[in-house]
Amino acid sequence: MSVPTRTTAGATPTADSARSALLNGVEPDDLSRDPAADTPLGLAFPDGFGWGAATSAYQIEGAAKDDGRGESVWDTFSHTPGRTKNGDTGDVAIDHYHRYAEDLDLMRELGLHSYRFSISWSRVQADGTGAPNQRGLDFYRRLVDGLLERNIEPLATLYHWDTPQALQDRGGWESRDTAYRFAEYAEHVYAALGDVVPVWITINEPKTVVQNGYITGHHAPGKRDEPLAYQVAHHLQLGHGLAVQALRATGSSARIGPAFNLHPCYPADDTAAAAAATRLYDGYENRLYLDSALRGHYPADVLADQGPDSPLARSIRDGDLAIISAPVDLLAVQYYTPYYVTGEGSTEQRHATSEAFWQQIYPDGMYDILTRVTRDYGPLPLTVTENGLPCPDVLGPEDDINDVERVAFLRDHFAAAHRAIADGVPLESYHVWSLLDNFEWDQGYEERWGLVYVDYATQRRILKRSALWYKRVIADNTV
Ligand code: FCB
């Protein structure tokens, strides 16, 4: 079974070939020629609906050596020649570590209700084990206090891909021990912030670590070993479950759940072969994570496909699935793109792609995935913790950034979420990826995903058209 990933979406391994595939095949849905993109549709959201934005530690903080922070796999990876575009690293990123107060004020200006950020494990434990580093924890305390002062709910993710390098040297997530180290790290974080953080996310997109970190190697730690990747999947899921249990053991009433990037999978044609291939594809993309965390078993088709002697099968011990399926309070859904699967198990492109060539723009996929998880796994409160679009943002002469494509994209995805809520999906909040332009992993700083533009030379922040539009949506609670 070959899986697609954000860097190899469809059958196209490079951005350039993906673009020419687009020109030769599918006509772009021309979002940029939608002059009425910011005209309200009149779709009112339920009272109390939470409007937010998201970031992650390595992508924004910088300050790579400040206050006792240790190295993570992303420091190593981005400093390895040829791994990121232009050799970009997160050493400075958008200097959020030093500019967080300004960024908090931006959030207040937009009227955000909720801010989803991640905590850097190697700020809390430089080498991933042992006593916590108080200076690292103090940064997050200042950040969370600043959010609460501004009436913004903190939604903290414990792990957004930045494994401490010292743990990676001992096997990282290939090793079962890392799941236990992760739970210990989580305990330190709960002890320091448990009284002020009401919502926790355990692990961000385990699937991306599996596919990009261990199958294609486009992300840290840059390995290419497909069977081993599914052992990594099991340990990530185990780490999730252990972190849930660790929170419950503190007696906290905070809520907790995993964040999965879910992909609606559709057959590319109406043959029986495409239907069967799509089913298995869905197993790898969605059910591997959803079934284990929410039903306490791995999907039988994926287990059979991996085989009884596979690293996945061999890494599962008695009792693991009970830990992995420790009850959660919410499910965080991240939606970017659908997949269309052929009878041979490859994928086809059906919609225009964004600047991120792995992303096909298909708002109805948001509706389909939200209604599907509610139907198959509900009722469980849902939050969208990521959804967004990279645009070729250019700073205009009047300090304006006319990202009308992003406005149209968000409008259409918000409308799809609205339709899902109307059809009974318990969606409580929505976080746009991203609050600010930032370090987009192997793509470096070339892709801009923010509502807020960052001039990387000066670190100046400027609201884009989409930010001003979003501010109006939040104020009116209406798209
Ligand atoms: C998600 C990641 C996030 C960002 C967006 C574009 O998969 O969680 O860090 O890279 O994609």
CSV table of C-alpha atoms and ligand atoms in Angstrom, one decimal:
chain,number,residue,atom,x,y,z
A,1,MET,CA,0.0,0.0,0.0
A,2,SER,CA,1.5,3.3,-0.9
A,3,VAL,CA,0.2,6.3,0.9
A,4,PRO,CA,0.1,9.9,-0.3
A,5,THR,CA,1.6,12.6,1.8
A,6,ARG,CA,1.6,16.4,1.8
A,7,THR,CA,4.9,16.3,-0.2
A,8,THR,CA,3.9,13.6,-2.7
A,9,ALA,CA,0.2,14.2,-3.0
A,10,GLY,CA,-1.2,12.5,-6.1
A,11,ALA,CA,1.4,10.9,-8.3
A,12,THR,CA,3.5,14.1,-8.5
A,13,PRO,CA,6.7,14.3,-6.5
A,14,THR,CA,7.7,17.9,-7.0
A,15,ALA,CA,6.0,21.2,-6.9
A,16,ASP,CA,6.8,22.0,-10.5
A,17,SER,CA,5.5,18.7,-11.9
A,18,ALA,CA,2.4,19.1,-9.8
A,19,ARG,CA,1.8,22.6,-11.3
A,20,SER,CA,2.1,21.3,-14.9
A,21,ALA,CA,-0.2,18.5,-14.1
A,22,LEU,CA,-2.7,21.1,-13.0
A,23,LEU,CA,-2.3,23.1,-16.2
A,24,ASN,CA,-2.6,20.0,-18.3
A,25,GLY,CA,-5.5,18.6,-16.5
A,26,VAL,CA,-7.9,20.3,-14.1
A,27,GLU,CA,-9.0,23.9,-14.5
A,28,PRO,CA,-8.4,25.9,-11.4
A,29,ASP,CA,-11.5,27.0,-9.5
A,30,ASP,CA,-10.6,30.6,-9.8
A,31,LEU,CA,-10.9,31.9,-6.3
A,32,SER,CA,-8.9,35.0,-7.1
A,33,ARG,CA,-11.5,36.2,-9.5
A,34,ASP,CA,-14.2,36.3,-6.9
A,35,PRO,CA,-14.5,40.0,-6.2
A,36,ALA,CA,-17.4,39.5,-3.8
A,37,ALA,CA,-15.4,37.1,-1.6
A,38,ASP,CA,-15.9,39.2,1.5
A,39,THR,CA,-19.6,39.9,1.0
A,40,PRO,CA,-21.4,38.2,3.9
A,41,LEU,CA,-23.4,35.1,3.1
A,42,GLY,CA,-25.6,35.6,6.1
A,43,LEU,CA,-24.8,32.2,7.7
A,44,ALA,CA,-25.1,32.8,11.5
A,45,PHE,CA,-23.1,30.4,13.7
A,46,PRO,CA,-24.5,29.1,17.0
A,47,ASP,CA,-24.1,31.4,20.0
A,48,GLY,CA,-20.8,30.8,21.8
A,49,PHE,CA,-19.1,29.3,18.7
A,50,GLY,CA,-15.4,29.7,19.1
A,51,TRP,CA,-13.4,31.4,16.4
A,52,GLY,CA,-9.7,30.9,16.7
A,53,ALA,CA,-6.3,30.6,15.0
A,54,ALA,CA,-3.4,28.1,15.3
A,55,THR,CA,0.4,28.0,15.3
A,56,SER,CA,3.1,25.6,16.4
A,57,ALA,CA,6.2,26.1,18.5
A,58,TYR,CA,9.0,25.4,16.0
A,59,GLN,CA,7.2,27.2,13.2
A,60,ILE,CA,7.0,30.6,15.0
A,61,GLU,CA,9.1,30.8,18.2
A,62,GLY,CA,12.8,31.1,17.0
A,63,ALA,CA,15.0,31.7,20.1
A,64,ALA,CA,16.4,28.3,19.3
A,65,LYS,CA,19.1,28.5,22.0
A,66,ASP,CA,17.4,30.7,24.6
A,67,ASP,CA,16.7,29.9,28.2
A,68,GLY,CA,18.1,26.3,28.1
A,69,ARG,CA,16.2,25.0,25.1
A,70,GLY,CA,17.7,21.8,23.8
A,71,GLU,CA,17.8,20.7,20.1
A,72,SER,CA,14.9,19.0,18.5
A,73,VAL,CA,14.7,16.8,15.4
A,74,TRP,CA,13.6,19.8,13.4
A,75,ASP,CA,16.8,21.7,14.4
A,76,THR,CA,18.9,18.8,13.1
A,77,PHE,CA,16.8,18.3,10.0
A,78,SER,CA,16.6,22.0,8.9
A,79,HIS,CA,20.3,22.3,9.4
A,80,THR,CA,21.1,19.4,7.2
A,81,PRO,CA,21.9,20.6,3.7
A,82,GLY,CA,19.2,19.9,1.1
A,83,ARG,CA,16.4,19.2,3.6
A,84,THR,CA,14.5,22.5,3.5
A,85,LYS,CA,13.9,25.0,0.7
A,86,ASN,CA,16.7,27.6,0.6
A,87,GLY,CA,18.2,25.9,3.7
A,88,ASP,CA,15.6,27.7,5.8
A,89,THR,CA,15.6,26.9,9.6
A,90,GLY,CA,13.5,27.8,12.6
A,91,ASP,CA,16.4,29.4,14.4
A,92,VAL,CA,14.7,32.8,14.3
A,93,ALA,CA,11.4,32.0,12.6
A,94,ILE,CA,9.1,34.9,13.4
A,95,ASP,CA,10.8,35.5,16.8
A,96,HIS,CA,7.5,34.9,18.6
A,97,TYR,CA,9.5,33.9,21.7
A,98,HIS,CA,10.5,37.5,22.1
A,99,ARG,CA,7.5,39.2,20.4
A,100,TYR,CA,4.7,37.2,22.0
A,101,ALA,CA,3.1,40.2,23.7
A,102,GLU,CA,2.8,42.0,20.3
A,103,ASP,CA,1.3,38.8,18.9
A,104,LEU,CA,-1.2,38.5,21.8
A,105,ASP,CA,-2.3,42.1,21.0
A,106,LEU,CA,-2.9,41.1,17.4
A,107,MET,CA,-5.1,38.3,18.6
A,108,ARG,CA,-7.1,40.7,20.7
A,109,GLU,CA,-7.4,43.1,17.7
A,110,LEU,CA,-8.8,40.3,15.6
A,111,GLY,CA,-11.2,39.4,18.4
A,112,LEU,CA,-10.1,35.8,18.6
A,113,HIS,CA,-11.9,33.6,21.2
A,114,SER,CA,-9.3,30.9,21.2
A,115,TYR,CA,-5.7,30.4,20.4
A,116,ARG,CA,-4.2,27.0,19.6
A,117,PHE,CA,-0.4,26.8,20.1
A,118,SER,CA,2.1,24.1,20.9
A,119,ILE,CA,4.6,23.6,23.6
A,120,SER,CA,8.2,22.8,22.7
A,121,TRP,CA,9.3,19.6,24.5
A,122,SER,CA,12.9,20.5,24.3
A,123,ARG,CA,12.2,23.9,26.0
A,124,VAL,CA,10.7,21.9,28.9
A,125,GLN,CA,13.2,19.1,28.9
A,126,ALA,CA,16.3,19.9,26.9
A,127,ASP,CA,17.1,16.2,26.2
A,128,GLY,CA,13.6,14.9,26.6
A,129,THR,CA,14.0,13.4,30.1
A,130,GLY,CA,14.6,14.4,33.7
A,131,ALA,CA,13.8,17.6,35.7
A,132,PRO,CA,11.9,20.3,33.9
A,133,ASN,CA,13.5,23.5,32.8
A,134,GLN,CA,11.7,26.3,34.7
A,135,ARG,CA,12.7,29.0,32.2
A,136,GLY,CA,11.1,27.1,29.4
A,137,LEU,CA,7.9,26.5,31.3
A,138,ASP,CA,7.9,30.2,32.4
A,139,PHE,CA,7.6,31.3,28.8
A,140,TYR,CA,4.4,29.3,28.3
A,141,ARG,CA,3.1,30.6,31.6
A,142,ARG,CA,3.6,34.2,30.4
A,143,LEU,CA,1.9,33.3,27.1
A,144,VAL,CA,-1.1,31.7,28.7
A,145,ASP,CA,-1.5,34.4,31.3
A,146,GLY,CA,-1.4,36.9,28.4
A,147,LEU,CA,-4.1,35.0,26.6
A,148,LEU,CA,-6.3,34.9,29.7
A,149,GLU,CA,-5.8,38.6,30.4
A,150,ARG,CA,-7.1,39.2,26.9
A,151,ASN,CA,-10.1,36.8,27.3
A,152,ILE,CA,-8.7,34.3,24.8
A,153,GLU,CA,-9.0,30.6,25.6
A,154,PRO,CA,-5.6,28.8,25.4
A,155,LEU,CA,-5.7,25.5,23.6
A,156,ALA,CA,-2.3,23.9,24.1
A,157,THR,CA,-0.9,21.1,22.0
A,158,LEU,CA,1.8,19.0,23.8
A,159,TYR,CA,3.6,17.7,20.7
A,160,HIS,CA,3.8,19.3,17.2
A,161,TRP,CA,6.6,17.1,15.7
A,162,ASP,CA,9.6,18.6,17.6
A,163,THR,CA,11.0,15.5,19.4
A,164,PRO,CA,14.0,16.3,21.5
A,165,GLN,CA,17.1,15.2,19.4
A,166,ALA,CA,18.5,13.3,22.4
A,167,LEU,CA,15.5,11.1,22.4
A,168,GLN,CA,15.7,10.6,18.7
A,169,ASP,CA,19.3,9.4,19.2
A,170,ARG,CA,17.8,6.7,21.3
A,171,GLY,CA,15.2,5.7,18.6
A,172,GLY,CA,12.6,8.5,18.9
A,173,TRP,CA,9.1,7.2,18.3
A,174,GLU,CA,10.5,4.0,16.9
A,175,SER,CA,11.1,3.2,20.5
A,176,ARG,CA,8.3,2.3,22.9
A,177,ASP,CA,10.2,4.1,25.6
A,178,THR,CA,9.5,7.5,23.9
A,179,ALA,CA,5.8,7.1,24.6
A,180,TYR,CA,6.5,6.9,28.3
A,181,ARG,CA,9.0,9.8,28.2
A,182,PHE,CA,6.2,11.8,26.5
A,183,ALA,CA,3.8,11.1,29.3
A,184,GLU,CA,6.4,12.2,31.8
A,185,TYR,CA,7.0,15.4,29.9
A,186,ALA,CA,3.2,15.9,29.8
A,187,GLU,CA,3.1,15.6,33.6
A,188,HIS,CA,5.6,18.4,34.0
A,189,VAL,CA,3.6,20.6,31.7
A,190,TYR,CA,0.3,19.8,33.5
A,191,ALA,CA,2.0,20.6,36.8
A,192,ALA,CA,3.1,24.0,35.5
A,193,LEU,CA,0.1,25.0,33.4
A,194,GLY,CA,-2.7,22.7,34.5
A,195,ASP,CA,-4.5,25.4,36.5
A,196,VAL,CA,-4.7,27.8,33.5
A,197,VAL,CA,-5.1,25.7,30.3
A,198,PRO,CA,-8.7,24.4,29.9
A,199,VAL,CA,-8.1,22.4,26.7
A,200,TRP,CA,-5.2,20.1,25.8
A,201,ILE,CA,-4.3,18.5,22.5
A,202,THR,CA,-2.0,15.5,22.9
A,203,ILE,CA,-0.3,14.8,19.5
A,204,ASN,CA,-0.6,16.9,16.3
A,205,GLU,CA,-1.2,14.8,13.2
A,206,PRO,CA,0.5,11.5,14.1
A,207,LYS,CA,-0.1,10.5,10.5
A,208,THR,CA,2.2,13.2,9.2
A,209,VAL,CA,5.1,12.0,11.4
A,210,VAL,CA,4.4,8.4,10.0
A,211,GLN,CA,4.1,9.4,6.4
A,212,ASN,CA,6.5,12.3,6.0
A,213,GLY,CA,8.9,11.5,8.8
A,214,TYR,CA,9.2,7.8,8.1
A,215,ILE,CA,7.9,7.0,4.6
A,216,THR,CA,8.9,9.8,2.3
A,217,GLY,CA,11.5,11.3,4.6
A,218,HIS,CA,10.4,14.9,3.7
A,219,HIS,CA,10.1,15.7,7.3
A,220,ALA,CA,12.2,15.1,10.4
A,221,PRO,CA,13.7,12.7,11.2
A,222,GLY,CA,13.9,12.1,7.4
A,223,LYS,CA,13.7,8.2,7.3
A,224,ARG,CA,12.3,6.0,4.6
A,225,ASP,CA,11.2,2.8,6.1
A,226,GLU,CA,7.5,2.1,5.5
A,227,PRO,CA,7.1,-1.0,7.7
A,228,LEU,CA,8.8,0.7,10.6
A,229,ALA,CA,6.6,3.8,10.0
A,230,TYR,CA,3.6,1.8,11.4
A,231,GLN,CA,5.5,0.9,14.5
A,232,VAL,CA,6.0,4.6,14.9
A,233,ALA,CA,2.3,5.1,14.5
A,234,HIS,CA,1.6,2.7,17.3
A,235,HIS,CA,4.0,4.4,19.7
A,236,LEU,CA,2.6,7.8,18.9
A,237,GLN,CA,-0.9,6.5,19.6
A,238,LEU,CA,0.4,4.9,22.8
A,239,GLY,CA,2.0,8.3,23.8
A,240,HIS,CA,-1.4,9.9,23.2
A,241,GLY,CA,-3.2,7.5,25.5
A,242,LEU,CA,-0.6,7.8,28.2
A,243,ALA,CA,-0.8,11.6,28.1
A,244,VAL,CA,-4.6,11.4,28.5
A,245,GLN,CA,-4.3,9.1,31.5
A,246,ALA,CA,-1.6,11.3,33.0
A,247,LEU,CA,-4.0,14.3,32.8
A,248,ARG,CA,-6.8,12.3,34.5
A,249,ALA,CA,-4.4,11.3,37.2
A,250,THR,CA,-3.9,14.9,38.2
A,251,GLY,CA,-7.7,15.2,38.9
A,252,SER,CA,-7.9,18.0,36.4
A,253,SER,CA,-11.2,19.0,34.9
A,254,ALA,CA,-9.5,20.2,31.8
A,255,ARG,CA,-10.5,18.6,28.5
A,256,ILE,CA,-8.2,16.6,26.3
A,257,GLY,CA,-8.2,15.0,22.9
A,258,PRO,CA,-6.0,14.1,19.9
A,259,ALA,CA,-5.6,16.1,16.6
A,260,PHE,CA,-5.9,14.1,13.5
A,261,ASN,CA,-5.6,15.3,9.9
A,262,LEU,CA,-8.4,13.6,8.3
A,263,HIS,CA,-8.8,13.1,4.5
A,264,PRO,CA,-12.1,12.2,2.9
A,265,CYS,CA,-11.3,9.4,0.4
A,266,TYR,CA,-13.4,9.0,-2.7
A,267,PRO,CA,-13.2,6.3,-5.4
A,268,ALA,CA,-11.8,7.8,-8.6
A,269,ASP,CA,-14.3,5.8,-10.7
A,270,ASP,CA,-17.3,3.5,-10.1
A,271,THR,CA,-15.4,0.2,-10.4
A,272,ALA,CA,-15.4,-2.4,-7.7
A,273,ALA,CA,-11.6,-2.2,-7.7
A,274,ALA,CA,-11.6,1.6,-6.9
A,275,ALA,CA,-14.2,1.1,-4.2
A,276,ALA,CA,-12.0,-1.6,-2.5
A,277,ALA,CA,-8.8,0.5,-2.9
A,278,THR,CA,-10.5,3.5,-1.5
A,279,ARG,CA,-11.7,1.5,1.6
A,280,LEU,CA,-8.1,0.5,2.4
A,281,TYR,CA,-6.8,3.9,1.6
A,282,ASP,CA,-9.3,5.3,4.2
A,283,GLY,CA,-8.0,2.7,6.6
A,284,TYR,CA,-4.5,4.2,6.4
A,285,GLU,CA,-5.5,7.8,6.2
A,286,ASN,CA,-8.3,7.9,8.8
A,287,ARG,CA,-9.3,4.7,10.6
A,288,LEU,CA,-5.8,3.7,11.8
A,289,TYR,CA,-5.9,6.7,14.1
A,290,LEU,CA,-9.7,7.1,14.7
A,291,ASP,CA,-10.5,3.4,15.4
A,292,SER,CA,-7.5,2.9,17.8
A,293,ALA,CA,-8.2,6.1,19.8
A,294,LEU,CA,-12.0,6.1,19.8
A,295,ARG,CA,-12.9,2.4,19.4
A,296,GLY,CA,-10.0,0.6,21.0
A,297,HIS,CA,-8.9,-1.5,18.0
A,298,TYR,CA,-6.9,-1.1,14.9
A,299,PRO,CA,-8.8,-1.5,11.6
A,300,ALA,CA,-8.7,-5.2,10.6
A,301,ASP,CA,-8.0,-4.3,6.9
A,302,VAL,CA,-4.9,-2.3,7.8
A,303,LEU,CA,-3.6,-5.0,10.2
A,304,ALA,CA,-4.2,-7.6,7.5
A,305,ASP,CA,-2.4,-5.5,4.9
A,306,GLN,CA,0.6,-5.0,7.2
A,307,GLY,CA,0.7,-8.7,8.1
A,308,PRO,CA,1.2,-10.6,11.3
A,309,ASP,CA,5.0,-10.3,11.4
A,310,SER,CA,5.0,-6.6,10.6
A,311,PRO,CA,6.6,-4.0,12.9
A,312,LEU,CA,3.1,-2.7,13.7
A,313,ALA,CA,1.7,-6.1,14.7
A,314,ARG,CA,4.8,-7.0,16.7
A,315,SER,CA,4.8,-3.7,18.6
A,316,ILE,CA,1.3,-4.0,20.0
A,317,ARG,CA,1.3,-5.4,23.5
A,318,ASP,CA,-1.6,-6.6,25.7
A,319,GLY,CA,-3.4,-3.6,27.2
A,320,ASP,CA,-2.0,-1.1,24.7
A,321,LEU,CA,-5.3,-0.5,23.0
A,322,ALA,CA,-7.1,0.2,26.3
A,323,ILE,CA,-4.5,2.9,27.0
A,324,ILE,CA,-4.8,4.3,23.4
A,325,SER,CA,-8.5,4.5,23.7
A,326,ALA,CA,-8.6,6.1,27.1
A,327,PRO,CA,-11.8,8.3,26.9
A,328,VAL,CA,-11.2,11.7,25.5
A,329,ASP,CA,-13.4,14.9,25.7
A,330,LEU,CA,-13.1,16.1,22.2
A,331,LEU,CA,-11.6,15.3,18.8
A,332,ALA,CA,-9.6,17.9,17.0
A,333,VAL,CA,-10.0,17.7,13.2
A,334,GLN,CA,-7.6,19.2,10.7
A,335,TYR,CA,-8.8,19.3,7.1
A,336,TYR,CA,-6.9,20.4,4.1
A,337,THR,CA,-7.5,18.1,1.1
A,338,PRO,CA,-9.5,15.1,-0.2
A,339,TYR,CA,-8.1,12.0,-2.0
A,340,TYR,CA,-9.5,10.3,-5.1
A,341,VAL,CA,-8.3,6.7,-5.2
A,342,THR,CA,-8.0,4.5,-8.3
A,343,GLY,CA,-8.4,0.8,-8.5
A,344,GLU,CA,-4.6,0.5,-8.4
A,345,GLY,CA,-4.5,2.4,-5.2
A,346,SER,CA,-2.9,5.6,-6.6
A,347,THR,CA,-4.5,9.0,-6.3
A,348,GLU,CA,-5.8,11.4,-8.9
A,349,GLN,CA,-6.3,15.1,-8.9
A,350,ARG,CA,-9.8,16.4,-9.3
A,351,HIS,CA,-9.7,20.0,-8.1
A,352,ALA,CA,-7.4,23.0,-8.4
A,353,THR,CA,-4.4,22.8,-6.1
A,354,SER,CA,-3.1,25.6,-3.9
A,355,GLU,CA,0.5,26.8,-3.7
A,356,ALA,CA,0.9,23.7,-1.6
A,357,PHE,CA,0.6,21.2,-4.5
A,358,TRP,CA,-0.6,18.5,-2.2
A,359,GLN,CA,-3.7,20.5,-1.4
A,360,GLN,CA,-6.8,20.2,-3.6
A,361,ILE,CA,-9.3,22.9,-2.8
A,362,TYR,CA,-12.5,21.2,-2.0
A,363,PRO,CA,-14.7,22.7,0.7
A,364,ASP,CA,-17.3,20.0,0.6
A,365,GLY,CA,-14.6,17.7,1.9
A,366,MET,CA,-14.9,19.6,5.2
A,367,TYR,CA,-18.6,18.8,5.4
A,368,ASP,CA,-18.0,15.2,4.5
A,369,ILE,CA,-15.3,14.6,7.1
A,370,LEU,CA,-17.1,16.3,9.9
A,371,THR,CA,-20.4,14.5,9.3
A,372,ARG,CA,-18.5,11.2,8.8
A,373,VAL,CA,-16.7,11.3,12.2
A,374,THR,CA,-19.9,12.3,13.9
A,375,ARG,CA,-21.8,9.4,12.2
A,376,ASP,CA,-19.1,6.8,12.8
A,377,TYR,CA,-17.6,7.9,16.1
A,378,GLY,CA,-20.0,10.4,17.7
A,379,PRO,CA,-21.4,12.0,19.5
A,380,LEU,CA,-18.1,13.7,20.5
A,381,PRO,CA,-17.5,17.4,20.6
A,382,LEU,CA,-15.4,18.5,17.6
A,383,THR,CA,-13.1,21.4,17.1
A,384,VAL,CA,-11.4,22.2,13.8
A,385,THR,CA,-7.8,22.9,14.9
A,386,GLU,CA,-6.4,23.6,11.4
A,387,ASN,CA,-7.7,24.6,8.0
A,388,GLY,CA,-6.2,27.2,5.7
A,389,LEU,CA,-4.6,28.1,2.4
A,390,PRO,CA,-1.1,29.3,1.3
A,391,CYS,CA,-1.2,32.3,-1.0
A,392,PRO,CA,1.4,34.3,-3.0
A,393,ASP,CA,1.0,37.2,-0.6
A,394,VAL,CA,2.6,40.4,-1.8
A,395,LEU,CA,3.0,43.5,0.4
A,396,GLY,CA,1.3,46.4,-1.5
A,397,PRO,CA,2.3,50.0,-1.5
A,398,GLU,CA,-0.2,51.0,1.2
A,399,ASP,CA,0.9,48.1,3.5
A,400,ASP,CA,-2.0,46.1,2.1
A,401,ILE,CA,-2.1,42.4,1.3
A,402,ASN,CA,-4.9,41.5,-1.0
A,403,ASP,CA,-5.3,37.8,-0.3
A,404,VAL,CA,-8.8,37.5,-1.7
A,405,GLU,CA,-8.2,33.8,-2.5
A,406,ARG,CA,-7.8,33.1,1.2
A,407,VAL,CA,-11.0,35.0,2.0
A,408,ALA,CA,-12.9,32.9,-0.6
A,409,PHE,CA,-11.3,29.7,0.7
A,410,LEU,CA,-12.2,30.4,4.3
A,411,ARG,CA,-15.7,31.6,3.4
A,412,ASP,CA,-16.4,28.4,1.6
A,413,HIS,CA,-14.9,26.1,4.3
A,414,PHE,CA,-16.7,28.0,7.0
A,415,ALA,CA,-19.9,27.6,5.0
A,416,ALA,CA,-19.3,23.8,4.8
A,417,ALA,CA,-18.8,23.7,8.6
A,418,HIS,CA,-22.0,25.7,9.0
A,419,ARG,CA,-23.9,23.1,7.0
A,420,ALA,CA,-22.4,20.3,9.0
A,421,ILE,CA,-23.5,22.0,12.3
A,422,ALA,CA,-27.0,22.4,10.8
A,423,ASP,CA,-27.0,18.7,10.1
A,424,GLY,CA,-26.2,17.9,13.8
A,425,VAL,CA,-22.4,17.9,14.0
A,426,PRO,CA,-21.3,19.1,17.5
A,427,LEU,CA,-18.6,21.4,16.2
A,428,GLU,CA,-17.7,23.9,18.8
A,429,SER,CA,-14.9,25.9,17.4
A,430,TYR,CA,-12.7,26.6,14.3
A,431,HIS,CA,-9.0,27.5,14.2
A,432,VAL,CA,-7.6,28.9,11.0
A,433,TRP,CA,-4.1,27.8,10.1
A,434,SER,CA,-2.3,30.0,10.6
A,435,LEU,CA,-2.4,33.2,12.7
A,436,LEU,CA,0.8,34.4,11.2
A,437,ASP,CA,3.1,33.5,8.3
A,438,ASN,CA,5.7,31.1,9.5
A,439,PHE,CA,8.3,28.4,8.9
A,440,GLU,CA,6.4,25.8,6.8
A,441,TRP,CA,8.6,22.8,7.5
A,442,ASP,CA,10.5,21.5,4.4
A,443,GLN,CA,9.0,24.4,2.4
A,444,GLY,CA,10.7,26.9,4.5
A,445,TYR,CA,9.4,30.5,4.4
A,446,GLU,CA,8.2,30.4,0.8
A,447,GLU,CA,4.7,29.3,1.5
A,448,ARG,CA,2.7,32.0,3.5
A,449,TRP,CA,-0.2,30.6,5.4
A,450,GLY,CA,-1.0,33.4,7.8
A,451,LEU,CA,-3.9,35.7,8.3
A,452,VAL,CA,-1.2,38.1,9.4
A,453,TYR,CA,1.7,38.9,7.0
A,454,VAL,CA,5.2,38.8,8.5
A,455,ASP,CA,8.0,40.8,6.8
A,456,TYR,CA,10.8,38.4,7.6
A,457,ALA,CA,13.5,41.1,7.2
A,458,THR,CA,12.1,43.3,9.9
A,459,GLN,CA,9.6,41.0,11.7
A,460,ARG,CA,6.9,43.6,11.1
A,461,ARG,CA,3.4,42.1,11.3
A,462,ILE,CA,0.7,43.4,9.0
A,463,LEU,CA,-3.0,42.3,8.8
A,464,LYS,CA,-3.9,40.8,5.5
A,465,ARG,CA,-7.3,41.4,3.9
A,466,SER,CA,-8.3,37.9,5.2
A,467,ALA,CA,-7.5,39.0,8.8
A,468,LEU,CA,-9.7,42.1,8.4
A,469,TRP,CA,-12.5,39.9,6.9
A,470,TYR,CA,-12.1,37.3,9.7
A,471,LYS,CA,-12.4,40.1,12.3
A,472,ARG,CA,-15.7,41.0,10.9
A,473,VAL,CA,-16.9,37.3,10.8
A,474,ILE,CA,-15.9,36.9,14.5
A,475,ALA,CA,-17.6,40.2,15.5
A,476,ASP,CA,-20.8,39.2,13.7
A,477,ASN,CA,-20.6,35.4,14.4
A,478,THR,CA,-21.8,35.3,10.8
A,479,VAL,CA,-20.1,34.3,7.6
B,1,FCB,C1,-0.4,20.9,9.0
B,1,FCB,C2,0.6,21.1,10.1
B,1,FCB,C3,0.9,22.5,10.3
B,1,FCB,C4,1.1,23.3,9.0
B,1,FCB,C5,-0.1,23.0,8.1
B,1,FCB,C6,0.0,23.7,6.7
B,1,FCB,O1,-0.4,19.6,8.5
B,1,FCB,O2,0.1,20.6,11.3
B,1,FCB,O3,2.0,22.6,11.1
B,1,FCB,O4,2.3,22.8,8.4
B,1,FCB,O5,-0.2,21.7,7.8
